[in-house]
CSV table of C-alpha atoms and ligand atoms in Angstrom, one decimal:
chain,number,residue,atom,x,y,z
A,365,MET,CA,0.0,0.3,0.1
A,366,GLY,CA,1.0,3.5,-0.4
A,367,GLU,CA,1.2,6.7,1.9
A,368,ILE,CA,-1.8,6.6,4.4
A,369,GLY,CA,-3.2,9.7,3.8
A,370,SER,CA,-3.8,10.1,0.6
A,371,ALA,CA,-7.5,10.0,-0.7
A,372,MET,CA,-6.7,6.9,-2.9
A,373,ASP,CA,-5.3,5.1,-0.1
A,374,GLU,CA,-8.2,6.0,2.5
A,375,LYS,CA,-10.6,4.8,0.0
A,376,LEU,CA,-8.7,1.6,-0.2
A,377,LEU,CA,-8.5,1.1,3.9
A,378,LEU,CA,-12.3,2.1,4.5
A,379,GLU,CA,-12.6,-1.1,1.7
A,380,LEU,CA,-10.7,-3.3,3.7
A,381,LEU,CA,-12.0,-2.2,6.9
A,382,ALA,CA,-15.5,-2.4,5.5
A,383,GLU,CA,-14.5,-6.4,4.7
A,384,ALA,CA,-13.0,-7.4,7.9
A,385,LYS,CA,-15.5,-6.5,9.7
A,386,LEU,CA,-17.8,-8.4,7.7
A,387,ARG,CA,-15.6,-11.5,8.5
A,388,GLY,CA,-16.1,-11.2,12.0
A,389,GLY,CA,-13.6,-8.8,12.3
A,390,GLY,CA,-10.6,-9.1,10.7
A,391,MET,CA,-8.9,-11.2,7.2
A,392,ILE,CA,-5.6,-11.9,5.4
A,393,LEU,CA,-4.2,-10.5,2.6
A,394,ASN,CA,-2.6,-13.1,0.6
A,395,VAL,CA,0.8,-11.5,-1.3
A,396,GLY,CA,1.2,-14.4,-4.1
A,397,GLU,CA,0.1,-17.1,-2.7
A,398,ALA,CA,1.4,-16.3,1.1
A,399,PRO,CA,-0.5,-14.9,3.5
A,400,GLU,CA,1.2,-11.5,4.3
A,401,VAL,CA,-0.7,-9.1,6.3
A,402,VAL,CA,-3.4,-9.2,8.4
A,403,VAL,CA,-6.1,-6.2,8.6
A,404,LEU,CA,-8.1,-6.2,12.2
A,405,SER,CA,-10.9,-3.9,13.0
A,406,VAL,CA,-9.7,-2.4,16.4
A,407,GLU,CA,-12.3,-3.9,17.9
A,408,ALA,CA,-11.1,-7.1,17.7
A,409,TYR,CA,-7.2,-6.2,17.6
A,410,SER,CA,-8.1,-4.6,21.5
A,411,ALA,CA,-10.2,-8.3,22.2
A,412,LEU,CA,-7.1,-9.6,20.7
A,413,LEU,CA,-4.5,-8.1,22.9
A,414,ALA,CA,-6.9,-8.6,25.7
A,415,GLY,CA,-6.3,-12.2,25.5
A,416,LYS,CA,-10.2,-12.6,24.0
A,417,GLY,CA,-9.7,-13.5,20.6
A,418,THR,CA,-8.3,-17.1,19.2
A,419,ALA,CA,-4.3,-16.4,19.2
A,420,HIS,CA,-3.8,-19.4,16.4
A,421,ALA,CA,-2.2,-18.3,12.7
A,422,PRO,CA,-5.2,-18.4,10.4
A,423,GLU,CA,-4.9,-20.6,8.0
A,424,SER,CA,-7.4,-19.5,5.8
A,425,LEU,CA,-9.6,-16.1,5.3
A,426,ALA,CA,-12.4,-18.4,6.8
A,427,SER,CA,-11.0,-19.8,9.4
A,428,LEU,CA,-9.8,-15.8,10.2
A,429,GLY,CA,-13.5,-15.2,10.3
A,430,THR,CA,-14.1,-16.7,13.1
A,431,VAL,CA,-11.4,-14.4,15.5
A,432,PRO,CA,-11.7,-12.9,17.4
A,433,GLU,CA,-15.1,-13.7,19.6
A,434,GLN,CA,-18.0,-11.4,19.8
A,435,LYS,CA,-18.1,-10.0,23.1
A,436,THR,CA,-21.0,-11.8,25.4
A,437,GLN,CA,-23.4,-9.3,26.6
A,438,THR,CA,-24.5,-9.7,29.9
A,439,VAL,CA,-28.1,-8.9,31.1
A,440,LEU,CA,-29.3,-8.7,34.7
A,441,VAL,CA,-33.1,-9.9,34.7
A,442,THR,CA,-34.8,-8.7,37.7
A,443,GLY,CA,-38.0,-11.1,38.8
A,444,GLY,CA,-36.4,-13.8,37.0
A,445,ALA,CA,-37.8,-16.3,38.4
A,446,GLY,CA,-41.2,-14.9,38.4
A,447,TYR,CA,-43.7,-16.5,35.4
A,448,ILE,CA,-42.8,-14.0,32.3
A,449,GLY,CA,-38.9,-13.4,33.4
A,450,GLY,CA,-38.4,-17.0,33.4
A,451,HIS,CA,-39.1,-17.3,29.7
A,452,VAL,CA,-37.5,-13.6,29.0
A,453,VAL,CA,-34.4,-15.2,30.7
A,454,ARG,CA,-34.5,-18.8,28.8
A,455,LEU,CA,-34.9,-16.7,25.7
A,456,LEU,CA,-31.9,-14.6,26.3
A,457,LEU,CA,-30.1,-17.5,27.1
A,458,ASP,CA,-31.1,-19.0,24.0
A,459,SER,CA,-30.0,-16.3,21.9
A,460,GLY,CA,-26.7,-16.2,23.3
A,461,TYR,CA,-26.2,-13.4,26.6
A,462,LYS,CA,-25.2,-14.6,30.0
A,463,VAL,CA,-28.3,-13.8,32.1
A,464,VAL,CA,-27.8,-13.3,35.9
A,465,ALA,CA,-31.6,-13.2,37.5
A,466,LEU,CA,-32.1,-11.5,40.6
A,467,ASP,CA,-35.4,-12.4,42.7
A,468,ASN,CA,-36.4,-12.3,46.1
A,469,LEU,CA,-39.2,-15.1,45.5
A,470,TYR,CA,-42.1,-13.2,46.6
A,471,THR,CA,-44.1,-15.3,44.2
A,472,GLY,CA,-41.3,-16.3,41.4
A,473,ARG,CA,-39.9,-19.7,42.0
A,474,ARG,CA,-36.3,-20.9,42.1
A,475,GLU,CA,-36.8,-24.0,39.7
A,476,HIS,CA,-37.9,-21.5,36.9
A,477,ILE,CA,-34.6,-20.7,36.5
A,478,PRO,CA,-32.6,-22.8,34.5
A,479,ASP,CA,-29.1,-24.4,34.4
A,480,GLY,CA,-26.5,-21.8,32.8
A,481,VAL,CA,-28.2,-18.8,34.9
A,482,THR,CA,-26.7,-17.1,38.0
A,483,PHE,CA,-29.4,-16.9,40.4
A,484,ILE,CA,-29.5,-14.2,43.2
A,485,GLU,CA,-32.1,-14.7,45.7
A,486,GLY,CA,-32.5,-10.6,47.5
A,487,ASP,CA,-34.8,-7.8,46.9
A,488,VAL,CA,-34.4,-5.2,44.3
A,489,ARG,CA,-34.9,-2.5,46.8
A,490,ASP,CA,-31.6,-3.8,49.1
A,491,ILE,CA,-29.2,-0.7,47.0
A,492,ASN,CA,-26.5,-2.7,48.9
A,493,LEU,CA,-27.0,-5.7,46.9
A,494,LEU,CA,-27.5,-4.3,43.4
A,495,ARG,CA,-24.2,-2.3,44.4
A,496,ASP,CA,-22.5,-5.8,45.0
A,497,VAL,CA,-24.4,-7.2,42.0
A,498,PHE,CA,-23.0,-4.6,39.5
A,499,ALA,CA,-19.6,-4.6,41.2
A,500,GLY,CA,-19.6,-8.2,40.7
A,501,TYR,CA,-20.9,-8.9,37.4
A,502,LYS,CA,-20.0,-7.0,34.6
A,503,ILE,CA,-23.6,-5.9,33.4
A,504,ASP,CA,-24.5,-4.6,30.0
A,505,ALA,CA,-28.2,-4.1,30.2
A,506,VAL,CA,-30.9,-5.0,32.7
A,507,ALA,CA,-34.9,-6.1,32.2
A,508,HIS,CA,-36.2,-5.2,35.1
A,509,LEU,CA,-39.2,-7.1,35.5
A,510,ALA,CA,-39.6,-7.7,39.6
A,511,ALA,CA,-42.6,-6.4,40.6
A,512,LEU,CA,-46.0,-6.6,42.7
A,513,LEU,CA,-48.9,-6.6,40.1
A,514,GLU,CA,-52.5,-7.7,41.3
A,515,VAL,CA,-54.7,-5.3,40.3
A,516,GLY,CA,-57.0,-6.2,43.4
A,517,GLU,CA,-54.3,-6.3,46.1
A,518,SER,CA,-53.1,-3.2,45.2
A,519,VAL,CA,-56.2,-1.4,45.9
A,520,GLU,CA,-56.1,-3.5,49.5
A,521,LYS,CA,-51.9,-2.7,49.7
A,522,PRO,CA,-51.2,0.6,48.1
A,523,PHE,CA,-48.4,1.1,50.3
A,524,GLU,CA,-47.0,-1.9,49.2
A,525,TYR,CA,-46.8,-1.4,45.6
A,526,LEU,CA,-45.8,2.1,45.5
A,527,ASP,CA,-43.0,0.6,47.3
A,528,VAL,CA,-42.2,-2.4,45.2
A,529,ASN,CA,-42.8,-0.6,42.1
A,530,LEU,CA,-41.8,2.8,42.3
A,531,LEU,CA,-38.9,2.3,44.9
A,532,GLY,CA,-37.6,-1.0,43.7
A,533,THR,CA,-37.3,0.9,40.3
A,534,ILE,CA,-36.1,3.6,41.8
A,535,LYS,CA,-33.3,1.7,43.4
A,536,VAL,CA,-32.4,-0.1,40.7
A,537,LEU,CA,-32.0,2.9,38.7
A,538,SER,CA,-29.9,4.8,41.0
A,539,ALA,CA,-27.3,1.6,41.1
A,540,MET,CA,-27.2,1.1,37.0
A,541,GLN,CA,-26.4,5.3,37.3
A,542,GLU,CA,-23.8,4.5,39.9
A,543,ALA,CA,-21.9,1.7,37.9
A,544,GLY,CA,-22.7,2.8,34.3
A,545,VAL,CA,-24.7,0.9,33.3
A,546,ARG,CA,-27.1,2.6,30.4
A,547,ARG,CA,-29.4,0.1,29.1
A,548,LEU,CA,-32.6,-0.8,30.5
A,549,LEU,CA,-35.7,-3.0,29.3
A,550,PHE,CA,-38.7,-2.0,32.0
A,551,SER,CA,-41.8,-3.9,32.2
A,552,SER,CA,-44.9,-1.9,32.5
A,553,THR,CA,-48.2,-2.2,32.4
A,554,ALA,CA,-50.9,-1.6,30.2
A,555,ALA,CA,-53.0,-1.0,33.4
A,556,VAL,CA,-51.5,2.9,33.3
A,557,TYR,CA,-54.0,3.6,30.8
A,558,GLY,CA,-57.2,3.7,32.5
A,559,SER,CA,-60.5,3.7,30.7
A,560,GLN,CA,-59.9,5.0,27.4
A,561,SER,CA,-62.2,6.3,24.5
A,562,LEU,CA,-60.2,5.9,22.1
A,563,VAL,CA,-59.7,1.7,21.5
A,564,PRO,CA,-57.2,0.0,20.3
A,565,ILE,CA,-55.1,2.5,22.9
A,566,PRO,CA,-51.7,4.1,21.2
A,567,GLU,CA,-49.2,4.9,23.5
A,568,LEU,CA,-49.7,8.6,23.5
A,569,ALA,CA,-52.9,8.3,25.1
A,570,VAL,CA,-53.1,10.4,28.3
A,571,CYS,CA,-52.5,7.9,31.4
A,572,GLU,CA,-55.4,7.9,33.9
A,573,PRO,CA,-54.7,4.3,35.3
A,574,ASN,CA,-57.7,3.1,37.7
A,575,ASN,CA,-55.7,1.4,40.4
A,576,PRO,CA,-52.7,1.7,42.8
A,577,TYR,CA,-50.9,-0.9,40.5
A,578,GLY,CA,-51.1,1.0,37.3
A,579,LYS,CA,-50.4,4.2,39.2
A,580,SER,CA,-47.3,2.9,40.9
A,581,LYS,CA,-46.0,1.9,37.4
A,582,LEU,CA,-47.1,5.1,36.0
A,583,LEU,CA,-45.5,6.7,38.3
A,584,ALA,CA,-42.0,4.0,37.8
A,585,GLU,CA,-42.4,4.7,34.0
A,586,LYS,CA,-41.6,8.7,35.0
A,587,ALA,CA,-38.6,7.7,37.2
A,588,VAL,CA,-37.3,6.1,34.3
A,589,GLU,CA,-37.9,9.4,32.0
A,590,TYR,CA,-36.2,11.0,34.8
A,591,PHE,CA,-32.5,9.2,34.6
A,592,THR,CA,-32.8,9.2,30.9
A,593,GLN,CA,-33.0,12.5,30.8
A,594,CYS,CA,-30.7,13.4,33.9
A,595,GLY,CA,-28.3,10.5,33.2
A,596,GLU,CA,-26.8,8.5,30.4
A,597,LEU,CA,-29.5,6.0,30.5
A,598,GLN,CA,-31.3,4.4,27.4
A,599,ALA,CA,-34.6,3.2,28.2
A,600,THR,CA,-37.4,0.9,26.4
A,601,VAL,CA,-40.4,0.9,28.1
A,602,PHE,CA,-43.0,-2.3,27.6
A,603,ARG,CA,-46.4,-1.9,28.2
A,604,TYR,CA,-47.5,-5.6,28.2
A,605,PHE,CA,-51.3,-6.3,27.9
A,606,ASN,CA,-52.7,-9.1,29.1
A,607,VAL,CA,-49.6,-11.7,29.1
A,608,ALA,CA,-50.7,-15.7,29.2
A,609,GLY,CA,-49.7,-18.6,27.8
A,610,LYS,CA,-46.5,-21.2,28.6
A,611,GLY,CA,-43.4,-21.9,26.6
A,612,ALA,CA,-43.5,-25.9,26.0
A,613,GLY,CA,-40.8,-27.6,27.7
A,614,LEU,CA,-39.3,-24.5,29.9
A,615,GLY,CA,-41.0,-25.7,33.2
A,616,VAL,CA,-42.0,-22.2,33.3
A,617,ALA,CA,-45.6,-21.7,34.7
A,618,ASP,CA,-47.8,-18.7,34.9
A,619,THR,CA,-47.9,-17.8,39.1
A,620,HIS,CA,-51.1,-16.4,38.7
A,621,HIS,CA,-54.2,-18.9,39.5
A,622,ARG,CA,-56.0,-16.0,41.8
A,623,SER,CA,-56.3,-13.1,39.9
A,624,HIS,CA,-55.6,-14.2,36.1
A,625,LEU,CA,-58.6,-14.6,33.8
A,626,ILE,CA,-56.7,-17.8,32.1
A,627,PRO,CA,-55.1,-19.7,34.6
A,628,ILE,CA,-58.4,-19.7,36.6
A,629,VAL,CA,-60.4,-20.7,33.7
A,630,LEU,CA,-58.6,-24.0,32.7
A,631,ASP,CA,-58.6,-24.8,37.0
A,632,VAL,CA,-62.0,-24.8,36.3
A,633,ALA,CA,-61.9,-27.1,33.5
A,634,ARG,CA,-59.2,-28.7,35.4
A,635,GLY,CA,-61.7,-29.1,38.3
A,636,SER,CA,-59.0,-27.8,40.8
A,637,GLN,CA,-61.5,-24.5,41.2
A,638,GLU,CA,-64.8,-25.0,41.3
A,639,GLN,CA,-66.3,-21.9,38.9
A,640,LEU,CA,-65.2,-19.2,37.3
A,641,VAL,CA,-66.7,-15.9,39.1
A,642,VAL,CA,-66.7,-13.3,36.7
A,643,ASN,CA,-65.9,-9.8,37.8
A,644,GLY,CA,-69.3,-8.0,36.5
A,645,GLY,CA,-71.8,-8.5,33.7
A,646,ASP,CA,-72.6,-4.8,33.0
A,647,TRP,CA,-69.6,-3.4,31.5
A,648,GLY,CA,-71.0,-1.6,28.7
A,649,THR,CA,-69.3,-4.0,26.0
A,650,PRO,CA,-70.9,-6.3,23.1
A,651,ASP,CA,-71.8,-8.9,26.0
A,652,GLY,CA,-71.1,-6.9,28.9
A,653,THR,CA,-67.7,-8.6,30.6
A,654,CYS,CA,-64.4,-7.1,30.6
A,655,VAL,CA,-62.5,-6.7,27.1
A,656,ARG,CA,-58.8,-7.4,27.3
A,657,ASP,CA,-55.8,-8.1,24.6
A,658,TYR,CA,-54.3,-11.5,25.2
A,659,VAL,CA,-50.6,-12.1,24.1
A,660,HIS,CA,-48.8,-14.9,24.4
A,661,VAL,CA,-45.7,-14.9,26.7
A,662,LEU,CA,-43.4,-15.9,24.4
A,663,ASP,CA,-43.8,-12.9,22.5
A,664,ILE,CA,-43.1,-10.6,25.3
A,665,ALA,CA,-39.8,-12.7,25.6
A,666,ARG,CA,-39.5,-12.2,21.6
A,667,ALA,CA,-39.7,-8.3,21.9
A,668,HIS,CA,-37.0,-8.1,24.8
A,669,ALA,CA,-34.5,-10.0,22.3
A,670,MET,CA,-35.3,-7.9,19.5
A,671,ALA,CA,-35.3,-4.7,21.5
A,672,LEU,CA,-31.8,-5.6,23.1
A,673,LYS,CA,-30.7,-6.7,19.1
A,674,ALA,CA,-31.7,-3.5,17.8
A,675,GLY,CA,-29.6,-1.3,20.4
A,676,VAL,CA,-31.2,2.4,20.8
A,677,THR,CA,-32.5,5.1,18.3
A,678,GLU,CA,-34.3,6.7,21.3
A,679,LYS,CA,-32.9,7.6,24.9
A,680,PHE,CA,-36.6,7.0,26.2
A,681,SER,CA,-39.2,5.1,24.6
A,682,ILE,CA,-42.4,3.8,25.1
A,683,TYR,CA,-44.4,0.5,23.5
A,684,ASN,CA,-47.4,-1.3,23.9
A,685,ILE,CA,-46.9,-5.7,23.6
A,686,GLY,CA,-50.4,-6.8,22.6
A,687,THR,CA,-52.2,-8.2,19.1
A,688,GLY,CA,-54.7,-5.0,18.6
A,689,LYS,CA,-57.8,-7.6,18.9
A,690,GLY,CA,-60.2,-7.1,21.9
A,691,THR,CA,-61.0,-10.6,23.7
A,692,SER,CA,-63.6,-11.3,26.2
A,693,VAL,CA,-64.3,-13.3,29.2
A,694,HIS,CA,-66.9,-14.8,27.5
A,695,ASP,CA,-64.9,-15.4,24.4
A,696,VAL,CA,-62.2,-16.8,26.9
A,697,VAL,CA,-64.3,-19.2,28.0
A,698,GLN,CA,-65.9,-20.3,24.7
A,699,VAL,CA,-62.3,-21.1,23.2
A,700,ALA,CA,-61.0,-23.0,26.8
A,701,THR,CA,-64.3,-24.7,26.4
A,702,GLU,CA,-63.2,-26.0,22.7
A,703,VAL,CA,-59.9,-26.8,23.6
A,704,THR,CA,-60.0,-28.7,26.4
A,705,GLY,CA,-62.9,-30.3,25.7
A,706,ARG,CA,-64.8,-29.5,29.5
A,707,MET,CA,-67.1,-27.4,30.5
A,708,VAL,CA,-66.1,-24.7,32.2
A,709,PRO,CA,-69.0,-23.3,35.2
A,710,MET,CA,-69.1,-20.2,35.2
A,711,GLN,CA,-71.1,-17.3,37.2
A,712,VAL,CA,-71.5,-13.5,37.1
A,713,GLY,CA,-70.1,-11.6,40.3
A,714,PRO,CA,-69.5,-8.2,41.4
A,715,ARG,CA,-67.2,-5.4,39.5
A,716,ARG,CA,-63.7,-6.0,40.6
A,717,ALA,CA,-62.4,-2.7,42.4
A,718,GLY,CA,-59.8,-1.3,39.9
A,719,ASP,CA,-60.9,-3.0,36.8
A,720,ASP,CA,-61.2,-1.3,33.8
A,721,SER,CA,-63.7,-2.1,30.8
A,722,ILE,CA,-61.6,-2.4,27.8
A,723,LEU,CA,-58.0,-2.8,27.5
A,724,VAL,CA,-56.8,-3.3,23.8
A,725,ALA,CA,-53.6,-2.2,22.4
A,726,GLY,CA,-52.6,-0.1,19.7
A,727,VAL,CA,-49.5,-1.7,17.7
A,728,ASP,CA,-48.2,0.4,15.2
A,729,LYS,CA,-45.7,2.3,17.4
A,730,ILE,CA,-43.9,-1.5,18.0
A,731,LYS,CA,-44.3,-2.6,13.9
A,732,LYS,CA,-42.7,0.3,12.6
A,733,ASP,CA,-39.8,0.6,14.8
A,734,LEU,CA,-38.6,-2.7,16.2
A,735,ASN,CA,-40.6,-4.7,13.0
A,736,PHE,CA,-42.6,-6.7,16.1
A,737,VAL,CA,-45.7,-8.5,15.1
A,738,THR,CA,-46.8,-11.2,17.6
A,739,GLU,CA,-46.7,-14.8,16.1
A,740,HIS,CA,-48.1,-16.5,18.9
A,741,SER,CA,-50.8,-15.4,20.3
A,742,THR,CA,-53.8,-16.0,18.5
A,743,LEU,CA,-56.0,-16.9,21.6
A,744,GLU,CA,-56.3,-20.5,20.6
A,745,GLU,CA,-52.2,-21.0,20.6
A,746,ILE,CA,-52.4,-19.2,23.9
A,747,ILE,CA,-55.0,-21.4,26.1
A,748,ARG,CA,-53.4,-24.7,24.1
A,749,SER,CA,-49.9,-24.1,25.5
A,750,SER,CA,-51.1,-23.2,28.7
A,751,TRP,CA,-53.6,-26.6,28.9
A,752,ALA,CA,-50.7,-28.3,27.9
A,753,MET,CA,-48.9,-30.1,31.4
B,1254,NAD,N1,-48.6,-11.0,33.7
B,1254,NAD,C1,-49.2,-10.1,33.4
B,1254,NAD,O1,-50.5,-10.0,32.3
B,1254,NAD,C2,-48.4,-8.7,32.9
B,1254,NAD,C3,-49.4,-8.0,32.3
B,1254,NAD,C4,-48.6,-6.7,32.2
B,1254,NAD,C5,-47.4,-6.4,32.8
B,1254,NAD,N2,-47.1,-7.1,33.6
B,1254,NAD,C6,-45.5,-7.2,34.4
B,1254,NAD,O2,-44.7,-8.3,34.0
B,1254,NAD,C7,-43.6,-8.3,34.9
B,1254,NAD,C8,-43.3,-9.3,35.7
B,1254,NAD,O3,-44.8,-10.2,35.9
B,1254,NAD,P1,-45.4,-11.5,35.9
B,1254,NAD,O4,-46.6,-12.0,35.0
B,1254,NAD,O5,-43.8,-12.5,35.5
B,1254,NAD,O6,-45.3,-12.0,37.9
B,1254,NAD,P2,-44.7,-13.1,38.6
B,1254,NAD,O7,-45.4,-12.3,39.7
B,1254,NAD,O8,-44.6,-14.0,38.1
B,1254,NAD,O9,-43.1,-12.0,38.5
B,1254,NAD,C9,-42.5,-11.2,39.6
B,1254,NAD,C10,-41.3,-11.0,40.0
B,1254,NAD,O10,-41.2,-10.3,40.7
B,1254,NAD,C11,-40.5,-11.2,41.9
B,1254,NAD,N3,-40.5,-9.8,42.6
B,1254,NAD,C12,-41.6,-9.0,43.6
B,1254,NAD,N4,-40.9,-8.0,44.2
B,1254,NAD,C13,-39.8,-8.6,44.6
B,1254,NAD,C14,-38.8,-7.8,45.3
B,1254,NAD,N5,-38.5,-6.8,45.7
B,1254,NAD,N6,-37.2,-7.7,44.5
B,1254,NAD,C15,-37.4,-8.8,43.7
B,1254,NAD,N7,-38.3,-9.5,43.4
B,1254,NAD,C16,-39.7,-9.4,43.3
B,1254,NAD,C17,-41.1,-12.0,42.4
B,1254,NAD,O11,-40.7,-13.1,43.0
B,1254,NAD,C18,-41.6,-12.8,40.8
B,1254,NAD,O12,-40.2,-13.4,40.8
B,1254,NAD,C19,-44.0,-7.0,36.1
B,1254,NAD,O13,-43.4,-6.2,36.4
B,1254,NAD,C20,-45.4,-7.0,36.0
B,1254,NAD,O14,-46.3,-5.7,36.2
B,1254,NAD,C21,-47.5,-8.3,33.4
């Protein structure tokens, strides 16, 4: 090559580097038949110096294409022993991430944590523990799922919900800020919306939550936004709609058998609960029962993996995750009866405090920005997967 710096050589250098990156960070140039020159990206060269690459003399371009290894990202999943957390942990592990799961096992289960994941039993409100976790593991990103999430319970224990959902989130954000960890996926909920006149509900809707659970999560979203505005944090907030279903063979169960419709309906079909008591039949919906947007837990987990992979375009963004389709309690019971071949006796009871009438996701934004559409979220697939033992 001629003198570096001339316009011609700079163009050549850029082409070589682009080619090297395509080949995994480096390539060999032959002079005649013999390999003579190695071109490495700075990233690849630094990794090689740090001993992370495979320091053997490659015999061919193909072998050099694997040198050095891509840096493995480590994700801290709070609430990783929970129902959704357990699925997120597995998908991230399968996608090549290292995973550290933190959970106080309040509703989570130790057996939801698969081999290969570092499990830490502890509370997200324990700032010293969080400091230890960030100091002990090189965390690149956090998926913060740990929370309390029962609407009815939140009406009875509003301050506990504020404590775990807001204070716990602020502790996680503070520890991330101190440790210089910049990337956050935050689990929020459709409950932040409250009653809305425009359905499906777009992310820009003015949030007026009807229960302490939704209020505590909305406050937590504001705290996340605050850290993105005042610090280096880059956050993606996911507002999940009604999560249900199960990943086959993962051994992760839905833990919400007292409050969430689909687990209760299937318990009734199995005979382990006597009957379904419907929370109100006078909601002003087509059949009088509440309408929700059911989304398969595998689709929720996929959205997390896709957001991590996509990187960041905005410092703070909010996405609904749902299907855009509404399903009433009667619809769920009908499909459950068809899928299970069992009767689901039901009785209409009073409305539950804090409930919303209709919650259906507007899904245009997540489709446009993350190219995300649900793949597993027909009601039949959701119920069939939950029914399978
Ligand atoms: N399940 C749904 O339909 C749904 C809908 C919208 C949003 N979400 C959100 O998804 C997230 C996960 O919910 P899930 O359905 O898996 O519920 P889950 O109860 O199975 O999971 C929550 C996990 O957080 C853990 N946890 C609770 N308090 C903690 C604390 N102080 N410190 C550490 N760990 C703690 C629990 O032990 C549990 O493992 C929550 O943030 C929830 O608000 C869930």
